[in-house]
CSV table of C-alpha atoms in Angstrom, one decimal:
chain,number,residue,atom,x,y,z
A,3,MET,CA,0.0,0.1,-0.1
A,4,HIS,CA,3.1,2.0,1.2
A,5,ASP,CA,5.6,1.4,-1.7
A,6,GLY,CA,7.5,-1.2,1.0
A,7,ASN,CA,10.2,0.6,2.8
A,8,PHE,CA,10.6,3.1,-0.1
A,9,VAL,CA,8.7,5.4,2.2
A,10,CYS,CA,12.0,5.7,3.4
A,11,ASP,CA,14.8,4.6,1.5
A,12,GLY,CA,14.4,6.0,-2.1
A,13,LEU,CA,15.8,8.8,-4.2
A,14,VAL,CA,17.7,9.9,-0.1
A,15,SER,CA,17.8,8.2,3.1
A,16,ALA,CA,16.1,8.1,5.9
A,17,ASP,CA,18.5,10.8,7.2
A,18,THR,CA,17.9,13.3,3.6
A,19,THR,CA,21.2,11.7,2.0
A,20,PRO,CA,20.7,11.5,-1.6
A,21,SER,CA,22.0,7.8,-2.3
A,22,ALA,CA,24.6,6.7,-4.8
A,23,GLY,CA,22.2,6.3,-7.2
A,24,THR,CA,20.3,9.5,-7.0
A,25,THR,CA,23.8,11.3,-7.4
A,26,ALA,CA,24.4,9.2,-10.6
A,27,TRP,CA,21.0,10.6,-12.1
A,28,ALA,CA,22.0,14.4,-10.9
A,29,ASN,CA,24.8,13.9,-13.0
A,30,ALA,CA,23.9,12.7,-15.8
A,31,VAL,CA,21.4,14.8,-16.5
A,32,ALA,CA,22.8,18.2,-15.0
A,33,PRO,CA,22.1,21.5,-16.9
A,34,VAL,CA,25.7,22.5,-18.0
A,35,LEU,CA,28.5,20.3,-18.8
A,36,ALA,CA,31.9,20.0,-19.6
A,37,ALA,CA,33.7,17.6,-20.8
A,38,TRP,CA,37.6,17.0,-22.2
A,39,ALA,CA,37.5,17.0,-25.8
A,40,GLY,CA,41.7,16.5,-26.0
A,41,GLU,CA,41.9,13.8,-28.8
A,42,ALA,CA,39.9,16.5,-31.3
A,43,GLY,CA,42.4,19.4,-30.3
A,44,SER,CA,44.7,21.1,-28.0
A,45,LEU,CA,44.7,19.0,-24.8
A,46,GLY,CA,43.5,21.5,-23.1
A,47,THR,CA,40.5,21.8,-25.2
A,48,VAL,CA,37.1,21.3,-23.2
A,49,ARG,CA,33.8,21.0,-24.6
A,50,VAL,CA,30.6,23.0,-22.8
A,51,ARG,CA,27.1,23.0,-23.3
A,52,ASN,CA,24.7,24.8,-21.6
A,53,ARG,CA,21.2,22.4,-21.1
A,54,PHE,CA,19.0,25.1,-19.5
A,55,HIS,CA,15.9,25.7,-20.6
A,56,THR,CA,16.2,29.5,-20.5
A,57,ARG,CA,19.8,30.6,-18.0
A,58,ALA,CA,22.9,31.4,-19.3
A,59,THR,CA,26.1,30.4,-18.0
A,60,ALA,CA,27.2,33.3,-16.2
A,61,ALA,CA,28.9,33.4,-13.0
A,62,LEU,CA,30.0,29.7,-13.3
A,63,THR,CA,33.1,28.1,-13.2
A,64,LEU,CA,34.9,24.9,-14.8
A,65,ALA,CA,37.5,23.1,-12.7
A,66,TRP,CA,39.1,20.3,-13.5
A,67,GLN,CA,41.9,18.1,-12.1
A,68,VAL,CA,44.7,15.7,-13.4
A,69,THR,CA,45.3,12.8,-12.0
A,70,VAL,CA,48.1,9.9,-12.7
A,71,GLU,CA,47.0,6.0,-12.3
A,72,VAL,CA,48.7,4.6,-8.9
A,73,SER,CA,52.0,2.9,-9.6
A,74,THR,CA,51.1,-0.6,-8.1
A,75,ALA,CA,54.9,-1.3,-8.0
A,76,ASP,CA,55.4,2.2,-6.3
A,77,GLY,CA,52.6,1.9,-3.3
A,78,LEU,CA,54.8,-1.8,-2.4
A,79,ALA,CA,58.2,0.0,-2.8
A,80,LEU,CA,56.6,2.7,-0.1
A,81,ALA,CA,55.2,-0.3,2.2
A,82,VAL,CA,57.9,-2.4,1.6
A,83,LYS,CA,60.8,1.0,2.6
A,84,ASP,CA,58.9,3.7,3.9
A,85,PRO,CA,56.1,1.8,7.5
A,86,GLY,CA,56.4,4.9,9.1
A,87,ALA,CA,56.3,8.1,6.6
A,88,ALA,CA,55.1,10.3,8.8
A,89,ALA,CA,52.1,12.3,7.6
A,90,HIS,CA,51.6,15.4,5.7
A,91,VAL,CA,49.3,18.7,6.8
A,92,GLY,CA,46.5,19.4,4.5
A,93,THR,CA,45.9,23.1,3.4
A,94,ASP,CA,43.2,22.1,6.0
A,95,GLY,CA,45.0,21.5,9.0
A,96,ALA,CA,43.8,18.2,8.4
A,97,ALA,CA,46.5,15.5,8.8
A,98,ALA,CA,47.3,13.8,5.5
A,99,PRO,CA,47.7,9.7,6.0
A,100,ALA,CA,51.5,8.5,5.6
A,101,GLY,CA,52.6,7.0,2.8
A,102,LEU,CA,50.4,9.0,-0.6
A,103,THR,CA,52.7,10.6,-2.2
A,104,LEU,CA,52.8,7.5,-4.3
A,105,LEU,CA,49.7,6.7,-4.6
A,106,GLY,CA,49.5,8.8,-8.1
A,107,ALA,CA,50.0,13.1,-9.0
A,108,ALA,CA,47.4,15.2,-8.6
A,109,ALA,CA,47.7,18.7,-10.3
A,110,SER,CA,43.7,21.3,-10.5
A,111,GLY,CA,42.8,24.7,-11.7
A,112,GLU,CA,39.7,26.4,-12.7
A,113,CYS,CA,38.9,29.4,-14.9
A,114,PRO,CA,35.8,30.9,-15.7
A,115,LEU,CA,32.7,29.4,-18.2
A,116,PRO,CA,31.8,31.6,-21.2
A,117,GLU,CA,28.3,33.2,-21.1
A,118,LEU,CA,26.9,30.7,-23.6
A,119,ALA,CA,22.8,31.3,-24.0
A,120,ALA,CA,20.5,28.3,-23.3
A,121,GLY,CA,21.3,25.5,-25.3
A,122,GLU,CA,24.4,26.8,-26.8
A,123,GLU,CA,27.3,24.3,-26.9
A,124,THR,CA,31.5,26.0,-27.8
A,125,LEU,CA,34.9,24.1,-27.1
A,126,LEU,CA,36.9,26.5,-25.0
A,127,ASP,CA,40.3,26.3,-24.7
A,128,VAL,CA,42.7,25.8,-20.8
A,129,PRO,CA,46.4,26.0,-21.6
A,130,GLU,CA,46.9,25.3,-18.1
A,131,LEU,CA,44.4,21.3,-18.2
A,132,ALA,CA,46.6,21.0,-21.4
A,133,ASP,CA,50.1,21.7,-19.8
A,134,ALA,CA,48.7,19.8,-16.7
A,135,VAL,CA,47.8,16.8,-19.1
A,136,ALA,CA,51.2,16.6,-20.8
A,137,ARG,CA,53.2,16.3,-17.8
A,138,ALA,CA,51.4,13.5,-16.7
A,139,ARG,CA,51.7,11.4,-19.8
A,140,ALA,CA,55.5,11.9,-19.6
A,141,ALA,CA,55.4,9.7,-16.6
A,142,GLY,CA,54.0,7.0,-18.9
A,143,ARG,CA,51.0,5.5,-17.0
A,144,ALA,CA,46.8,6.1,-16.9
A,145,VAL,CA,46.1,9.6,-16.9
A,146,HIS,CA,42.3,10.3,-15.8
A,147,VAL,CA,41.4,14.2,-16.3
A,148,LEU,CA,38.8,15.4,-15.2
A,149,THR,CA,36.4,18.9,-15.6
A,150,ALA,CA,33.0,20.2,-13.5
A,151,VAL,CA,30.7,22.9,-13.7
A,152,LEU,CA,30.6,25.1,-10.0
A,153,ASP,CA,27.8,27.3,-9.4
A,154,PRO,CA,28.2,29.6,-6.7
A,155,LEU,CA,24.0,31.0,-7.2
A,156,ILE,CA,22.1,28.3,-5.4
A,157,PRO,CA,23.3,25.9,-2.8
A,158,GLY,CA,24.1,22.6,-2.7
A,159,VAL,CA,24.7,19.8,0.2
A,160,ALA,CA,27.6,19.1,2.7
A,161,ASP,CA,29.8,16.7,1.6
A,162,VAL,CA,29.9,14.1,4.8
A,163,GLY,CA,31.5,11.4,3.0
A,164,PRO,CA,34.5,10.7,1.9
A,165,ARG,CA,36.4,13.0,0.2
A,166,GLN,CA,39.1,12.7,-2.6
A,167,VAL,CA,41.9,14.4,-1.6
A,168,ASP,CA,45.8,15.7,-3.3
A,169,PRO,CA,48.0,12.2,-2.8
A,170,VAL,CA,51.5,14.9,-2.3
A,171,ASP,CA,49.7,16.9,0.9
A,172,GLY,CA,46.0,15.5,1.8
A,173,ALA,CA,44.4,18.4,0.9
A,174,PRO,CA,40.6,17.8,-0.3
A,175,LEU,CA,40.3,18.2,-3.7
A,176,LEU,CA,36.1,18.3,-5.6
A,177,PRO,CA,33.4,17.4,-3.8
A,178,GLN,CA,31.2,15.1,-4.5
A,179,VAL,CA,28.6,15.9,-7.5
A,180,ALA,CA,26.0,17.7,-6.0
A,181,CYS,CA,28.0,19.4,-3.0
A,182,THR,CA,29.2,22.1,-1.4
A,183,ASP,CA,33.0,23.3,-2.2
A,184,ALA,CA,35.2,25.9,0.8
A,185,ALA,CA,34.2,28.4,-1.3
A,186,GLY,CA,30.4,27.7,-1.1
A,187,ARG,CA,29.4,26.9,-5.1
A,188,ARG,CA,28.0,23.8,-5.7
A,189,VAL,CA,28.9,21.0,-8.4
A,190,ILE,CA,26.8,21.0,-10.8
A,191,SER,CA,28.6,17.9,-13.1
A,192,THR,CA,31.2,16.1,-13.4
A,193,ARG,CA,32.7,14.1,-16.6
A,194,GLU,CA,36.1,12.3,-16.3
A,195,ALA,CA,38.6,11.2,-19.6
A,196,THR,CA,40.9,8.0,-19.3
A,197,LEU,CA,44.0,8.3,-21.4
A,198,PRO,CA,45.4,4.6,-21.6
A,199,ALA,CA,48.9,3.8,-20.1
A,200,PRO,CA,51.6,3.2,-22.9
A,201,SER,CA,51.8,-0.3,-23.9
A,202,ALA,CA,54.2,-1.8,-21.5
A,203,PRO,CA,55.9,-5.5,-21.7
A,204,ALA,CA,54.3,-8.4,-19.8
A,205,GLY,CA,54.2,-9.0,-16.4
A,206,THR,CA,54.9,-5.2,-15.9
A,207,GLY,CA,51.3,-4.9,-13.9
A,208,ARG,CA,52.6,-6.9,-11.0
A,209,PRO,CA,54.3,-5.0,-8.2
A,210,THR,CA,58.1,-6.0,-7.7
A,211,THR,CA,59.0,-7.8,-5.0
A,212,PRO,CA,62.3,-6.9,-3.0
A,213,GLY,CA,62.2,-10.4,-1.5
A,214,ARG,CA,61.4,-13.0,-0.6
A,215,CYS,CA,61.2,-13.8,3.2
A,216,GLU,CA,61.8,-17.7,4.6
A,217,PRO,CA,59.8,-20.9,3.3
A,218,PRO,CA,56.5,-22.1,5.0
A,219,VAL,CA,57.5,-24.0,8.3
A,220,ARG,CA,54.5,-25.8,9.8
A,221,VAL,CA,54.3,-25.9,13.9
A,222,ARG,CA,52.3,-27.1,16.7
A,223,GLY,CA,49.0,-26.1,15.9
A,224,GLY,CA,49.2,-24.5,12.1
A,225,ILE,CA,52.1,-23.7,9.9
A,226,GLU,CA,54.1,-20.3,10.0
A,227,LEU,CA,55.0,-18.5,6.4
A,228,GLY,CA,56.6,-15.0,7.3
A,229,PRO,CA,54.4,-12.2,9.3
A,230,ALA,CA,51.5,-14.9,8.7
A,231,ARG,CA,50.4,-17.6,10.7
A,232,LEU,CA,48.2,-20.1,9.7
A,233,ASP,CA,46.4,-23.0,11.4
A,234,ASN,CA,46.4,-26.4,9.8
A,235,CYS,CA,44.1,-26.1,6.8
A,236,GLY,CA,46.6,-23.0,5.7
A,237,ARG,CA,43.6,-20.3,6.5
A,238,LEU,CA,45.2,-16.7,7.9
A,239,LEU,CA,44.7,-16.7,11.4
A,240,GLU,CA,47.4,-13.6,12.3
A,241,LEU,CA,49.0,-11.6,10.1
A,242,GLY,CA,52.1,-9.0,11.2
A,243,GLY,CA,50.4,-9.1,15.1
A,244,LEU,CA,47.0,-8.5,13.9
A,245,ASP,CA,44.1,-11.0,13.7
A,246,VAL,CA,43.2,-12.3,10.5
A,247,VAL,CA,40.3,-14.9,9.2
A,248,GLY,CA,40.2,-15.7,5.9
A,249,PRO,CA,40.5,-15.6,2.9
A,250,LEU,CA,37.0,-17.2,2.7
A,251,THR,CA,35.2,-18.0,-1.0
A,252,THR,CA,32.2,-15.4,-1.5
A,253,VAL,CA,29.4,-15.8,-3.9
A,254,TRP,CA,26.3,-14.0,-1.8
A,255,ARG,CA,25.1,-10.3,-1.0
A,256,ALA,CA,22.6,-9.1,0.3
A,257,PRO,CA,19.8,-8.3,-1.4
A,258,THR,CA,19.3,-4.9,-3.0
A,259,ASP,CA,15.5,-3.8,-3.4
A,260,ASN,CA,15.6,-4.7,-7.1
A,261,ASP,CA,17.7,-8.0,-6.5
A,262,GLU,CA,14.0,-8.7,-4.9
A,263,GLY,CA,12.3,-6.8,-7.4
A,264,HIS,CA,9.7,-9.0,-9.7
A,265,GLY,CA,10.0,-6.6,-12.6
A,266,ALA,CA,8.6,-7.6,-16.1
A,267,ILE,CA,11.9,-7.2,-17.9
A,268,ASP,CA,14.1,-9.5,-17.7
A,269,TYR,CA,17.7,-11.3,-19.1
A,270,TRP,CA,17.4,-15.0,-17.3
A,271,GLN,CA,16.2,-16.9,-19.9
A,272,VAL,CA,19.3,-16.7,-21.8
A,273,PRO,CA,22.7,-16.2,-20.6
A,274,PRO,CA,23.9,-12.8,-20.4
A,275,SER,CA,25.6,-11.0,-23.2
A,276,ARG,CA,26.3,-8.1,-25.8
A,277,THR,CA,23.4,-9.7,-28.0
A,278,ASN,CA,20.7,-10.7,-25.6
A,279,LEU,CA,18.8,-7.3,-25.2
A,280,GLY,CA,15.8,-9.5,-23.6
A,281,ALA,CA,12.8,-8.8,-23.3
A,282,GLY,CA,11.9,-11.0,-20.6
A,283,GLY,CA,8.5,-12.8,-20.4
A,284,GLY,CA,6.1,-9.8,-20.7
A,285,ARG,CA,5.0,-10.4,-17.2
A,286,PRO,CA,6.0,-10.2,-13.3
A,287,GLY,CA,8.5,-13.7,-12.8
A,288,PRO,CA,11.1,-14.7,-10.3
A,289,SER,CA,13.4,-11.9,-8.9
A,290,ALA,CA,17.1,-12.1,-8.8
A,291,ALA,CA,17.4,-13.2,-5.3
A,292,ASP,CA,14.4,-15.9,-5.8
A,293,ARG,CA,16.6,-17.7,-8.2
A,294,TRP,CA,19.8,-17.1,-5.9
A,295,ARG,CA,17.8,-18.5,-3.0
A,296,GLN,CA,16.5,-21.3,-5.2
A,297,ALA,CA,20.0,-22.6,-6.0
A,298,ARG,CA,21.4,-21.7,-2.5
A,299,LEU,CA,23.7,-19.4,-2.8
A,300,HIS,CA,23.1,-18.0,0.7
A,301,LEU,CA,23.4,-21.2,2.2
A,302,ALA,CA,27.0,-22.1,0.1
A,303,ALA,CA,29.4,-23.7,2.6
A,304,GLU,CA,33.2,-24.0,2.0
A,305,ARG,CA,35.0,-27.6,2.4
A,306,HIS,CA,38.6,-27.9,3.0
A,307,VAL,CA,40.4,-30.4,0.2
A,308,SER,CA,43.7,-30.0,1.3
A,309,THR,CA,46.4,-28.0,1.7
A,310,VAL,CA,50.5,-28.2,0.4
A,311,VAL,CA,53.5,-27.1,1.8
A,312,GLU,CA,55.2,-26.4,-1.9
A,313,ASP,CA,58.5,-24.6,-1.7
A,314,ASP,CA,57.9,-20.9,-0.6
A,315,ALA,CA,54.7,-21.6,-0.7
A,316,VAL,CA,51.4,-22.9,0.8
A,317,VAL,CA,48.4,-24.2,-1.4
A,318,VAL,CA,45.2,-24.6,-0.4
A,319,ARG,CA,42.8,-26.7,-2.5
A,320,SER,CA,38.6,-26.0,-1.2
A,321,ARG,CA,35.2,-26.4,-2.5
A,322,VAL,CA,32.3,-24.8,-2.2
A,323,SER,CA,29.2,-25.6,-2.8
A,324,ALA,CA,25.2,-26.3,-0.5
A,325,ALA,CA,23.2,-29.1,-0.2
A,326,GLU,CA,21.7,-31.0,-2.8
A,327,GLN,CA,22.9,-28.6,-5.6
A,328,ALA,CA,24.8,-29.8,-8.6
A,329,TRP,CA,27.1,-26.4,-8.8
A,330,ALA,CA,29.9,-26.0,-6.3
A,331,LEU,CA,33.3,-23.4,-6.7
A,332,GLU,CA,36.6,-25.1,-7.2
A,333,THR,CA,38.9,-23.1,-5.6
A,334,THR,CA,43.2,-22.5,-5.0
A,335,THR,CA,44.7,-20.2,-3.0
A,336,THR,CA,48.4,-19.5,-2.9
A,337,LEU,CA,49.8,-17.7,-0.4
A,338,THR,CA,53.7,-16.6,-0.7
A,339,ALA,CA,55.6,-13.9,1.8
A,340,VAL,CA,56.7,-11.5,-0.2
A,341,ALA,CA,58.1,-8.2,0.3
A,342,GLY,CA,58.1,-8.1,4.7
A,343,GLY,CA,54.3,-9.1,3.7
A,344,LEU,CA,51.4,-12.2,2.0
A,345,ARG,CA,51.0,-12.0,-1.2
A,346,LEU,CA,47.6,-13.9,-2.3
A,347,ARG,CA,46.5,-15.4,-5.3
A,348,THR,CA,43.3,-17.4,-5.2
A,349,GLN,CA,41.6,-18.7,-8.3
A,350,ILE,CA,37.5,-20.3,-7.9
A,351,ILE,CA,36.4,-22.0,-11.0
A,352,PRO,CA,32.6,-22.3,-11.1
A,353,THR,CA,31.2,-25.6,-12.3
A,354,GLY,CA,27.4,-27.2,-12.4
A,355,ASP,CA,24.1,-25.5,-12.9
A,356,LEU,CA,24.9,-22.1,-11.6
A,357,PRO,CA,22.0,-19.6,-12.1
A,358,ALA,CA,22.7,-17.4,-14.6
A,359,VAL,CA,24.3,-14.4,-13.2
A,360,LEU,CA,26.1,-14.4,-9.7
A,361,PRO,CA,25.7,-11.8,-7.0
A,362,ARG,CA,29.3,-11.6,-6.7
A,363,LEU,CA,32.8,-13.8,-6.6
A,364,GLY,CA,35.8,-13.1,-4.4
A,365,VAL,CA,36.5,-13.2,-1.4
A,366,ARG,CA,36.3,-11.6,2.1
A,367,LEU,CA,39.1,-11.5,4.9
A,368,GLY,CA,38.4,-10.6,8.7
A,369,LEU,CA,40.0,-7.9,10.2
A,370,PRO,CA,40.1,-6.5,13.4
A,371,ALA,CA,37.2,-3.7,14.5
A,372,ASP,CA,39.6,-1.4,15.6
A,373,LEU,CA,40.5,-0.4,11.7
A,374,ILE,CA,38.4,2.5,11.4
A,375,HIS,CA,39.8,4.9,8.7
A,376,ALA,CA,40.5,4.3,5.1
A,377,THR,CA,42.7,6.0,2.9
A,378,TRP,CA,42.1,4.4,-1.1
A,379,ALA,CA,43.2,4.4,-4.4
A,380,GLY,CA,41.0,3.7,-6.8
A,381,THR,CA,37.8,5.5,-7.8
A,382,GLY,CA,35.2,7.3,-4.9
A,383,PRO,CA,33.8,8.6,-3.6
A,384,ALA,CA,30.8,7.4,-3.5
A,385,PRO,CA,30.2,3.2,-4.3
A,386,ALA,CA,29.6,2.0,-7.7
A,387,TYR,CA,28.4,-0.5,-9.5
A,388,ALA,CA,28.4,-1.8,-13.4
A,389,ASP,CA,24.9,0.2,-14.1
A,390,LEU,CA,25.6,2.9,-11.2
A,391,ALA,CA,29.2,4.9,-11.7
A,392,GLY,CA,27.8,7.8,-13.6
A,393,ALA,CA,29.7,10.2,-10.4
A,394,VAL,CA,32.4,8.5,-9.4
A,395,ARG,CA,35.8,9.2,-10.7
A,396,HIS,CA,39.7,8.0,-10.2
A,397,GLY,CA,42.1,9.5,-7.7
A,398,VAL,CA,42.9,8.3,-3.5
A,399,PHE,CA,40.7,9.0,-0.9
A,400,THR,CA,40.3,8.8,2.8
A,401,GLY,CA,37.1,8.5,5.1
A,402,ASP,CA,36.2,6.3,8.0
A,403,VAL,CA,35.4,3.1,8.1
A,404,SER,CA,31.8,3.7,9.1
A,405,ALA,CA,31.0,5.9,6.1
A,406,LEU,CA,31.7,3.9,3.2
A,407,TRP,CA,28.6,1.5,3.7
A,408,GLN,CA,26.1,3.8,2.6
A,409,GLN,CA,23.3,1.7,4.7
A,410,PRO,CA,19.8,2.1,4.3
A,411,VAL,CA,16.2,1.4,6.6
A,412,ARG,CA,16.2,-1.7,5.2
A,413,PRO,CA,19.8,-3.8,5.1
A,414,GLN,CA,21.4,-4.5,1.6
A,415,GLU,CA,24.2,-4.4,-0.3
A,416,GLY,CA,25.6,-0.6,-0.4
A,417,GLY,CA,29.7,0.1,-0.2
A,418,THR,CA,31.3,-1.6,-3.1
A,419,ARG,CA,33.5,0.4,-4.9
A,420,PRO,CA,35.7,-1.0,-8.2
A,421,GLY,CA,39.1,-0.7,-9.5
A,422,LEU,CA,40.6,-0.8,-6.6
A,423,ARG,CA,45.0,-0.3,-6.6
A,424,ARG,CA,45.9,0.2,-2.6
A,425,LEU,CA,43.9,0.4,0.8
A,426,GLN,CA,45.3,1.0,3.8
A,427,LEU,CA,43.4,0.4,6.9
A,428,ASP,CA,44.5,2.3,10.1
A,429,GLY,CA,43.4,1.9,13.6
A,430,ASP,CA,45.0,1.8,17.2
A,431,ALA,CA,46.6,-1.9,16.4
A,432,GLY,CA,48.5,-0.4,13.0
A,433,ARG,CA,48.2,-0.2,9.4
A,434,LEU,CA,46.5,-2.9,7.3
A,435,THR,CA,47.8,-2.3,3.4
A,436,VAL,CA,46.2,-4.5,0.4
A,437,VAL,CA,48.2,-3.7,-3.0
A,438,ILE,CA,46.2,-5.1,-6.3
A,439,PRO,CA,48.1,-6.0,-9.4
A,440,SER,CA,46.5,-4.1,-12.3
A,441,THR,CA,46.8,-7.3,-14.2
A,442,ALA,CA,43.5,-8.4,-11.6
A,443,PRO,CA,41.3,-5.9,-10.9
A,444,VAL,CA,38.6,-5.4,-8.1
A,445,ALA,CA,36.1,-4.3,-6.2
A,446,PHE,CA,36.1,-4.0,-2.7
A,447,SER,CA,33.7,-3.0,0.3
A,448,LEU,CA,34.5,-3.1,3.5
A,449,SER,CA,31.1,-4.1,5.9
A,450,PRO,CA,31.3,-3.5,10.0
A,451,TRP,CA,28.6,-6.1,9.5
A,452,SER,CA,28.6,-9.8,8.8
A,453,LEU,CA,26.9,-11.0,4.9
A,454,GLU,CA,24.5,-13.3,7.3
A,455,ASN,CA,23.6,-10.1,9.5
A,456,LEU,CA,23.1,-8.0,6.0
A,457,THR,CA,21.4,-11.0,5.0
A,458,ALA,CA,19.0,-11.6,7.9
A,459,ALA,CA,18.3,-8.2,9.5
A,460,ASP,CA,14.8,-6.2,8.1
A,461,HIS,CA,15.8,-2.9,9.5
A,462,VAL,CA,19.1,-1.5,10.8
A,463,GLU,CA,18.1,-1.4,14.6
A,464,GLU,CA,18.7,-5.0,13.9
A,465,LEU,CA,22.0,-5.2,13.0
A,466,CYS,CA,24.7,-6.1,15.0
A,467,PRO,CA,28.5,-4.8,14.6
A,468,ASP,CA,30.8,-8.1,14.2
A,469,THR,CA,33.4,-9.1,15.8
A,470,HIS,CA,35.5,-8.4,12.4
A,471,LEU,CA,35.9,-5.3,10.0
A,472,TRP,CA,35.3,-7.9,6.7
A,473,LEU,CA,37.0,-6.6,3.5
A,474,HIS,CA,35.2,-8.2,0.1
A,475,LEU,CA,38.0,-8.4,-2.6
A,476,ASP,CA,34.8,-9.1,-6.0
A,477,ALA,CA,36.5,-9.9,-9.5
A,478,LEU,CA,33.0,-10.4,-10.6
A,479,HIS,CA,30.5,-7.7,-9.0
A,480,HIS,CA,26.4,-8.1,-10.1
A,481,GLY,CA,24.9,-4.5,-11.5
A,482,ILE,CA,22.3,-2.8,-9.8
A,483,GLY,CA,19.7,-2.6,-11.8
A,484,THR,CA,16.0,-1.6,-11.9
A,485,ARG,CA,14.2,-4.7,-10.8
A,486,SER,CA,11.7,-3.3,-8.2
A,487,CYS,CA,10.4,-0.4,-10.4
A,488,GLY,CA,11.9,-1.0,-14.1
A,489,PRO,CA,14.0,-3.8,-15.8
A,490,ASP,CA,16.6,-5.7,-14.6
A,491,VAL,CA,19.9,-5.3,-14.9
A,492,ARG,CA,21.3,-4.8,-18.2
A,493,PRO,CA,23.1,-8.1,-20.0
A,494,GLU,CA,27.1,-6.1,-20.0
A,495,ALA,CA,26.3,-5.1,-16.6
A,496,ALA,CA,25.3,-9.1,-14.8
A,497,ALA,CA,27.8,-10.9,-13.1
A,498,ALA,CA,27.9,-14.3,-15.3
A,499,PRO,CA,29.6,-16.8,-14.2
A,500,ARG,CA,33.1,-17.2,-14.8
A,501,PRO,CA,36.5,-18.9,-13.6
A,502,VAL,CA,38.2,-15.3,-12.3
A,503,VAL,CA,41.2,-14.7,-9.7
A,504,VAL,CA,42.3,-11.9,-6.6
A,505,GLU,CA,45.5,-11.4,-6.6
A,506,ALA,CA,46.7,-9.2,-3.5
A,507,TRP,CA,49.5,-8.1,-1.4
A,508,LEU,CA,49.0,-7.4,3.1
A,509,GLY,CA,51.1,-6.0,5.0
A,510,VAL,CA,50.8,-4.5,8.5
A,511,GLN,CA,52.3,-1.4,10.2
A,512,PRO,CA,52.5,-2.5,13.8
A,513,ALA,CA,51.7,0.7,16.2
């Protein structure tokens, strides 16, 4: 009768915070756009379009940022060689997390927009932007060019979530779309263009490894592997003095409202592909979550198969399945002590009669709950999914772990960010660093609640913080779609089952 939980979980949350979907929609329909058009002319060329009905662009400002892709090799070298680097102090007086300087580089600037009448469009040449792009390209890495339009007349909302920061001094950069910057200007729109890195020899996307630790040693009650302690099955118990659980193979997510939707258009009759545009059955049918539960993905259990010590590595094989089901996830995890930390490589091979799409496919690690602050290089600042990435950008971001998950009144998936390259988690016990090679991109999320608690809870008051902070590293993650009131996730954004690999280097710096 009252549209279920959408009376308080809709375009904004119950506390009036805009959702990631609302922010992406606002950016898509923004009245004034500025997009980098350097391929068509000068590296400083920006295409400006006024989509206002009557208002001109007088008083509006063009802001730009040029970000150099983080170097995985440099990020690992920093974690190994300079674990105690002092924090920088940003222009706002806040301390920047130590070790940001090798998480890429950023340049920014702004200039007034030319006055365009409603409906007009022009090309604007910005020499300072051209210089910044040229300098960034000389680094030999991928370069991200962000252009934004700022409005001093109509105020925005406060930017209370994670912020993009300058990796050199920790100073805050451009806030999220619809938010207000330090000068009181609202961010009307952003557009990002990426210049790929020059071709590099095979293998250069992996972190360099300054050296290997001692080989694994079987001891009473488990295995010692460099800074890590494993149980007899090869599962992590401790890393550098921090309690760590996992890695655990993960295929389930707490269903979203759209996962539970029964809209008439879905893409389940044929496995998702770019050629299957999907007309569905033309009538309401089983939801994605119904089909996932029918396959008992929510009841998946991981069974240990074998643990073998091979030279300098520990190789763990396991099998994930559910009772009375003809599907399985064959998992092989290789752990190696490298560069003062632990390299993790997990290969997951889906077999059997799985659903046409999966909620996710990856691993999760249980970390100490007192890791309360996050800094990452990748995409942000808001959560994003394959079909919900209209307002994200590349860069370095920082914020409290509690602010990374957009939790509506009905608990569900809501904190995934793709394209992770490096993550630092800080707390009283020290710092945990995660470095991801560019050859095996992952999405990440940090949840203070277990998957089981998120799935079972009907209301936020039923959520109980877990004894662990759960770090998810997903090689596949399903899109969001609109099936609570429209079509399902488009095929190109669906997580069709396929073999995947999750790779990461994990290191700990004691407090």
